[in-house]
mmCIF file of C-alpha atoms in Angstrom:
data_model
loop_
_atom_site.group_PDB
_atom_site.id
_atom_site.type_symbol
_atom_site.label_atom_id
_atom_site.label_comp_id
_atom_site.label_asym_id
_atom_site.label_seq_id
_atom_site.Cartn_x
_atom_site.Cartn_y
_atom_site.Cartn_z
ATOM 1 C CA UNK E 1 9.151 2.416 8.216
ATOM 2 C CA UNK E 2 7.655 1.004 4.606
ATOM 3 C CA UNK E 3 4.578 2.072 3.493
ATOM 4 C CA UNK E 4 3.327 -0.673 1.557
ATOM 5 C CA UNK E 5 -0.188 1.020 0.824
ATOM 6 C CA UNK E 6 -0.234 4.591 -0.709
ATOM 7 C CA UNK E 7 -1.887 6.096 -3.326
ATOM 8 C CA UNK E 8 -0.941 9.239 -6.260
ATOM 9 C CA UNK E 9 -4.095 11.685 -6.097
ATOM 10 C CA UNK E 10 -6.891 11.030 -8.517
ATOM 11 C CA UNK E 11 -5.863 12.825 -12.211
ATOM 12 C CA UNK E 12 -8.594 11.672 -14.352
ATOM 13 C CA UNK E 13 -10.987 9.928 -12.368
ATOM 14 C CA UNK E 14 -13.194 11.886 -10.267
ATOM 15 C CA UNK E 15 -14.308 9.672 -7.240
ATOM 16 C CA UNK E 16 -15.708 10.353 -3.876
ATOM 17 C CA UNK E 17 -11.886 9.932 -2.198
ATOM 18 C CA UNK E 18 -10.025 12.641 -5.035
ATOM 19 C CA UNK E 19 -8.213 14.772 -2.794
ATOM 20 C CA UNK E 20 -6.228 17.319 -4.100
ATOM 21 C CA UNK E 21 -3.689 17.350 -6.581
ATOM 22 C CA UNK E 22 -0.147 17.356 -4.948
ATOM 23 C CA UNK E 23 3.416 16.078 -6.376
ATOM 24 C CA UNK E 24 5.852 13.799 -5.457
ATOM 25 C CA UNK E 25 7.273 16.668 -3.114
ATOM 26 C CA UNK E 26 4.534 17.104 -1.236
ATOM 27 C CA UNK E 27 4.113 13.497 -0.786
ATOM 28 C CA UNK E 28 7.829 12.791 -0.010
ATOM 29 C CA UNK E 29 7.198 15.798 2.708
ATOM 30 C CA UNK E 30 4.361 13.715 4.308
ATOM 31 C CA UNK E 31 6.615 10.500 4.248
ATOM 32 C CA UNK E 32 9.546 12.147 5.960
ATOM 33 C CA UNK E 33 7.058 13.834 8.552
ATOM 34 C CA UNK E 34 5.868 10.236 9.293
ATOM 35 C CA UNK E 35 9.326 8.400 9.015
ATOM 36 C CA UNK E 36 8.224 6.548 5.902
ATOM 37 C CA UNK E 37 12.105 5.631 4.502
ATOM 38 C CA UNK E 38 10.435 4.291 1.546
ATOM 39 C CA UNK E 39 6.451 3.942 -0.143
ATOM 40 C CA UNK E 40 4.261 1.483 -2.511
ATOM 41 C CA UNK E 41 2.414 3.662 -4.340
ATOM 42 C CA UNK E 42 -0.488 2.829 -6.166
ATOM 43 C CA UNK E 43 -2.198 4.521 -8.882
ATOM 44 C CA UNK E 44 -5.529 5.972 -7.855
ATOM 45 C CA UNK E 45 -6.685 6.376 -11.215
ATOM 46 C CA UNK E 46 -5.754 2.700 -12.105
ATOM 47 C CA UNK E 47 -7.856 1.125 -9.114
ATOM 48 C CA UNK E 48 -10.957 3.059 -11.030
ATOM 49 C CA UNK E 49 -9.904 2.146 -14.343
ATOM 50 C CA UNK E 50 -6.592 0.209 -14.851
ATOM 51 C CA UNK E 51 -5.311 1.582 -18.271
ATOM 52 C CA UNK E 52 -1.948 2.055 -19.689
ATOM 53 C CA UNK E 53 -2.543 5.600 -19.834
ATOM 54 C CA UNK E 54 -3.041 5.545 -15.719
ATOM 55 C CA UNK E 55 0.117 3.729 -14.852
ATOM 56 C CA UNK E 56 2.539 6.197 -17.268
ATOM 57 C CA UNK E 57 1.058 8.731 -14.840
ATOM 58 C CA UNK E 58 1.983 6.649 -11.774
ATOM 59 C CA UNK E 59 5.317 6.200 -13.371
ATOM 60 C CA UNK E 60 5.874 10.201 -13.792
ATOM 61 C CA UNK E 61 5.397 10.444 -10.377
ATOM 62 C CA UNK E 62 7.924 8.052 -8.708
ATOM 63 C CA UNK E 63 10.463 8.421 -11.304
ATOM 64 C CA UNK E 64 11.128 11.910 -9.220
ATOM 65 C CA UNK E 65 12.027 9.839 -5.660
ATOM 66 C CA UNK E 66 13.292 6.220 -7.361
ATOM 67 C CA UNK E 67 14.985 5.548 -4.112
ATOM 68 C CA UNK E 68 11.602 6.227 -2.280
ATOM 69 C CA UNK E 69 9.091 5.449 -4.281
ATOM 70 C CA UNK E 70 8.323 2.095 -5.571
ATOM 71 C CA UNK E 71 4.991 1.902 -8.168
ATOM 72 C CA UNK E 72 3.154 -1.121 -8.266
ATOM 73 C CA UNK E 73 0.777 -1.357 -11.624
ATOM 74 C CA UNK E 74 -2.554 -1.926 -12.322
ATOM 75 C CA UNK E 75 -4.195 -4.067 -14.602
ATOM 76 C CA UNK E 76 -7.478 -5.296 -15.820
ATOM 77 C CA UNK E 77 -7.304 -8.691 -16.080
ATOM 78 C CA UNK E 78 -10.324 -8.775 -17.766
ATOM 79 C CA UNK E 79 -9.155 -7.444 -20.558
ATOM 80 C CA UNK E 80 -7.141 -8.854 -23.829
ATOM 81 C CA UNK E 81 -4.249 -6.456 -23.294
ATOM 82 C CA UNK E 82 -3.335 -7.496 -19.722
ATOM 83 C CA UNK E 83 -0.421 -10.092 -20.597
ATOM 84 C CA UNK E 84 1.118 -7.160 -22.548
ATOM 85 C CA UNK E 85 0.561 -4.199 -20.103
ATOM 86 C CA UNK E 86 1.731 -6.522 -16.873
ATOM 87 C CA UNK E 87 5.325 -7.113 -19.291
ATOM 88 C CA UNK E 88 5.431 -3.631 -19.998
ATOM 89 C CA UNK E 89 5.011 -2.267 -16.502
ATOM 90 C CA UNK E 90 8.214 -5.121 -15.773
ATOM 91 C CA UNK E 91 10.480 -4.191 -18.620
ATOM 92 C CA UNK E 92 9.811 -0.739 -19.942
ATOM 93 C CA UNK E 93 8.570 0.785 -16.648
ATOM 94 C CA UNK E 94 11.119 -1.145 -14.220
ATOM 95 C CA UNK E 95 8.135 -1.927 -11.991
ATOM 96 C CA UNK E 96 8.659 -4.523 -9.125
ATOM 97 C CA UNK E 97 4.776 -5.375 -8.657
ATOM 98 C CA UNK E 98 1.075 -5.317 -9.288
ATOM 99 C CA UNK E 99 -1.164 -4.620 -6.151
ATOM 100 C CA UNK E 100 -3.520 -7.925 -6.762
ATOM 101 C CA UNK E 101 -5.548 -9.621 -4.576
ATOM 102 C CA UNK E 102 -5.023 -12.381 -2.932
ATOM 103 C CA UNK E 103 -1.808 -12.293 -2.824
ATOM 104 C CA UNK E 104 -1.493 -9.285 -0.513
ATOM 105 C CA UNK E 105 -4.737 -8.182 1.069
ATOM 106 C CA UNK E 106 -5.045 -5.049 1.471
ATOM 107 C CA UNK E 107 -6.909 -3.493 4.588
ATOM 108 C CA UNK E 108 -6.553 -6.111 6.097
ATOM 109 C CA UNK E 109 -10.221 -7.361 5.262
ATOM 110 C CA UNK E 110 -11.611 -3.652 6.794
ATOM 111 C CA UNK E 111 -13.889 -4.145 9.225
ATOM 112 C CA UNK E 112 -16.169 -6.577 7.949
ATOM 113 C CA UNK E 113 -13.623 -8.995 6.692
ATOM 114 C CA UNK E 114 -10.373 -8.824 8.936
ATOM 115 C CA UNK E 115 -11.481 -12.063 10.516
ATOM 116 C CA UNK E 116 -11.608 -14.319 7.220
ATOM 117 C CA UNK E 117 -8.004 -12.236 5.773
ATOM 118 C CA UNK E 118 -6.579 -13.636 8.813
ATOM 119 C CA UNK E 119 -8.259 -16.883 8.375
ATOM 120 C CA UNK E 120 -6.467 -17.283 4.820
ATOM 121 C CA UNK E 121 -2.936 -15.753 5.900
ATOM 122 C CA UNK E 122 -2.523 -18.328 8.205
ATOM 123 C CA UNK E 123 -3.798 -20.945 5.872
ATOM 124 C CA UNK E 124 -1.521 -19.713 3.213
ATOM 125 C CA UNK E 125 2.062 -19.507 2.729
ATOM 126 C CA UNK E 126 3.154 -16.752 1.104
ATOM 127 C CA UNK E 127 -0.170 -14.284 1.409
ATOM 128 C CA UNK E 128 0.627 -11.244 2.825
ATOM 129 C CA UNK E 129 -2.167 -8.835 4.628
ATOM 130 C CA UNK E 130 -1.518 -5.582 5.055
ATOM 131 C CA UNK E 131 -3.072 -3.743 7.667
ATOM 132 C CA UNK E 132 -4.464 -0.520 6.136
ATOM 133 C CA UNK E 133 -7.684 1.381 7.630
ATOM 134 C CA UNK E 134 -8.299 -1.871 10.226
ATOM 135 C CA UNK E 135 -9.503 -0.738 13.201
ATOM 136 C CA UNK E 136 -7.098 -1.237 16.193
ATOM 137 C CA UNK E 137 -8.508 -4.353 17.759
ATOM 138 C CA UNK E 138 -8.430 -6.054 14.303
ATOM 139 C CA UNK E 139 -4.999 -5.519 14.331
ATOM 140 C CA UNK E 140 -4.226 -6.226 17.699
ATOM 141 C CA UNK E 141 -5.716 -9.589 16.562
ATOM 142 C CA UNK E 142 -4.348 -9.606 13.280
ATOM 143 C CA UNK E 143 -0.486 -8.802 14.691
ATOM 144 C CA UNK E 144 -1.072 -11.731 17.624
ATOM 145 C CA UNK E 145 -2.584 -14.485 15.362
ATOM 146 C CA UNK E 146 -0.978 -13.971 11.729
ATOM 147 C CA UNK E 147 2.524 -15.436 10.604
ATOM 148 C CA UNK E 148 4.782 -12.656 11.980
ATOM 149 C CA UNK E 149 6.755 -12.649 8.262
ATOM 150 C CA UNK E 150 2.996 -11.802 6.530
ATOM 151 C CA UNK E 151 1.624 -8.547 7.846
ATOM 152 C CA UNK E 152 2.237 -5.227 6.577
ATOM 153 C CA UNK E 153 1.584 -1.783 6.852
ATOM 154 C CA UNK E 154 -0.035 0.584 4.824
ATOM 155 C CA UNK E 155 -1.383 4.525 5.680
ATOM 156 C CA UNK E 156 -3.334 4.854 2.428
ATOM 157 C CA UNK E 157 -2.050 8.416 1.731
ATOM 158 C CA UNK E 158 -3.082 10.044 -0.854
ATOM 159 C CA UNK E 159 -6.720 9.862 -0.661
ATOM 160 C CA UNK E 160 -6.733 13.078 1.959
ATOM 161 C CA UNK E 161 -7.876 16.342 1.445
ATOM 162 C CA UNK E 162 -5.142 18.409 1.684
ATOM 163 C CA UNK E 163 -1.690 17.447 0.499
ATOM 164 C CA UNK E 164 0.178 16.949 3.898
ATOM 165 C CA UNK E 165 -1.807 13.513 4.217
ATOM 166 C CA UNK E 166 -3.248 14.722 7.697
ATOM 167 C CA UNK E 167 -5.234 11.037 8.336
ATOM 168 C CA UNK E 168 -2.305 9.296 7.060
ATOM 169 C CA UNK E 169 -0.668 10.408 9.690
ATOM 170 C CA UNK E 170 -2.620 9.723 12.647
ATOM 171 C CA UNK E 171 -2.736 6.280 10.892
ATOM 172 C CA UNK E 172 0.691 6.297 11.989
ATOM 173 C CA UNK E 173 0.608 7.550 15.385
ATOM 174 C CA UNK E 174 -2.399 5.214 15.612
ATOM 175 C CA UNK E 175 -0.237 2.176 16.422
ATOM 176 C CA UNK E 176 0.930 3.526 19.774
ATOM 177 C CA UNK E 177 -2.428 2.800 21.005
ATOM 178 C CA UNK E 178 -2.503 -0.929 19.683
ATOM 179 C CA UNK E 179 -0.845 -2.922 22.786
ATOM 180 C CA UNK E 180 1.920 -4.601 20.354
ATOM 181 C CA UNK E 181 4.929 -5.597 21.338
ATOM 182 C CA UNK E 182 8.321 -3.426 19.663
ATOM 183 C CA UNK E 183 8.969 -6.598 17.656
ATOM 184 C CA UNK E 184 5.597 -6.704 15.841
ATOM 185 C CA UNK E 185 5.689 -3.288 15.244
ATOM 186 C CA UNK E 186 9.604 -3.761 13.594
ATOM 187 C CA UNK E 187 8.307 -6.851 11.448
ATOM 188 C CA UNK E 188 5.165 -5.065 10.466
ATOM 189 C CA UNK E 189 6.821 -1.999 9.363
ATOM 190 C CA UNK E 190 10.370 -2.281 8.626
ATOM 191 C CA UNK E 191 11.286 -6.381 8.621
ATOM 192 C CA UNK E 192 8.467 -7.973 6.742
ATOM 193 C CA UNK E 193 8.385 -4.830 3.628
ATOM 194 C CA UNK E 194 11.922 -5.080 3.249
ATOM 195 C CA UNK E 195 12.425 -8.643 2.977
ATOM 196 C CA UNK E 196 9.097 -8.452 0.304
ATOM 197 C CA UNK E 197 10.715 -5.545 -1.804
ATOM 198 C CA UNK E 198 13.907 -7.162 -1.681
ATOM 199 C CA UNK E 199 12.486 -10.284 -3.023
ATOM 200 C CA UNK E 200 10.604 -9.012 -6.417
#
């Protein structure tokens, strides 16, 4: 499995999802308990405020697992100094990726939006949705009706309370429950990740 949706615990920013601080251990021990072979990881500070400062933390942090851990960046496009940080995230920090919408949508569109995410990913080549805190009939839908090749999987670890990532993982064992067939499950969670981190 590839978790294409994870996030580094909140360092600076104090929100109302900061969990507790943990390393790249602990987190590595949460992705072998849930048979995560390899994780996107996001910077939870950057999706508050996208600074430089936020993605040399996010870079500290998978440099410890590079085999595991892939970072993708955040930026603020709003501001002057994007062009610049997007380059330096590609050729100082190695980084395959920026988590932007729309060109992956992440949740899935939640509950309130699952039904228009789908709407676009089959309208769009190359849009990927990744199903990430979608409730199970969303999913059901979203794994019958999408291009097989476009949905993902994400747990969203890192926003727990405790470091083993207890909600990730019944995230996780969640899917036994969804009615999907062994080879949407593959695609979503092995197939589809690898053939997207293999192509950045």
């Amino acid at each position: 499995m590839i978790d294409l949706h994870t996030h580094t615990p909140a360092w600076e920013t104090a929100t109302w999802l900061a969990g507790p601080a943990f390393g790249a251990d602990d987190f590595i021990a949460f992705m072998d308990k849930v048979g995560a072979e390899r994780a996107v990881v996001l910077s939870h500070d950057g999706l508050v405020d996208a600074t430089p400062e936020a993605n040399d933390r996010l870079a500290e942090f998978v440099r410890t697992y590079p085999d595991r851990l892939v970072g993708f960046g955040t930026v603020n496009v709003h501001r002057s100094g994007a062009p610049a940080e997007v380059e330096r995230m590609v050729v100082e920090l190695g980084w395959r990726g920026l988590m932007l919408h729309p060109w992956m949508l992440g949740h899935g569109g939640l509950h309130d939006l699952w039904r228009e995410s789908l709407a676009m990913t089959q309208e769009t080549d190359n849009l990927y949705l990744c199903i990430c805190g979608t409730s199970p009939y969303a999913a059901r839908r979203i794994l019958a009706d999408a291009p097989r090749h476009e949905v993902l999987f994400g747990t969203d670890a890192g926003l727990a309370d405790r470091p083993s990532q207890d909600y990730a993982l019944a995230r996780v064992r969640e899917i036994d429950g969804w009615g999907i067939t062994d080879g949407q499950r593959h695609a979503m969670l092995v197939d589809n990740p690898k053939r997207l981190l293999e192509a950045l």
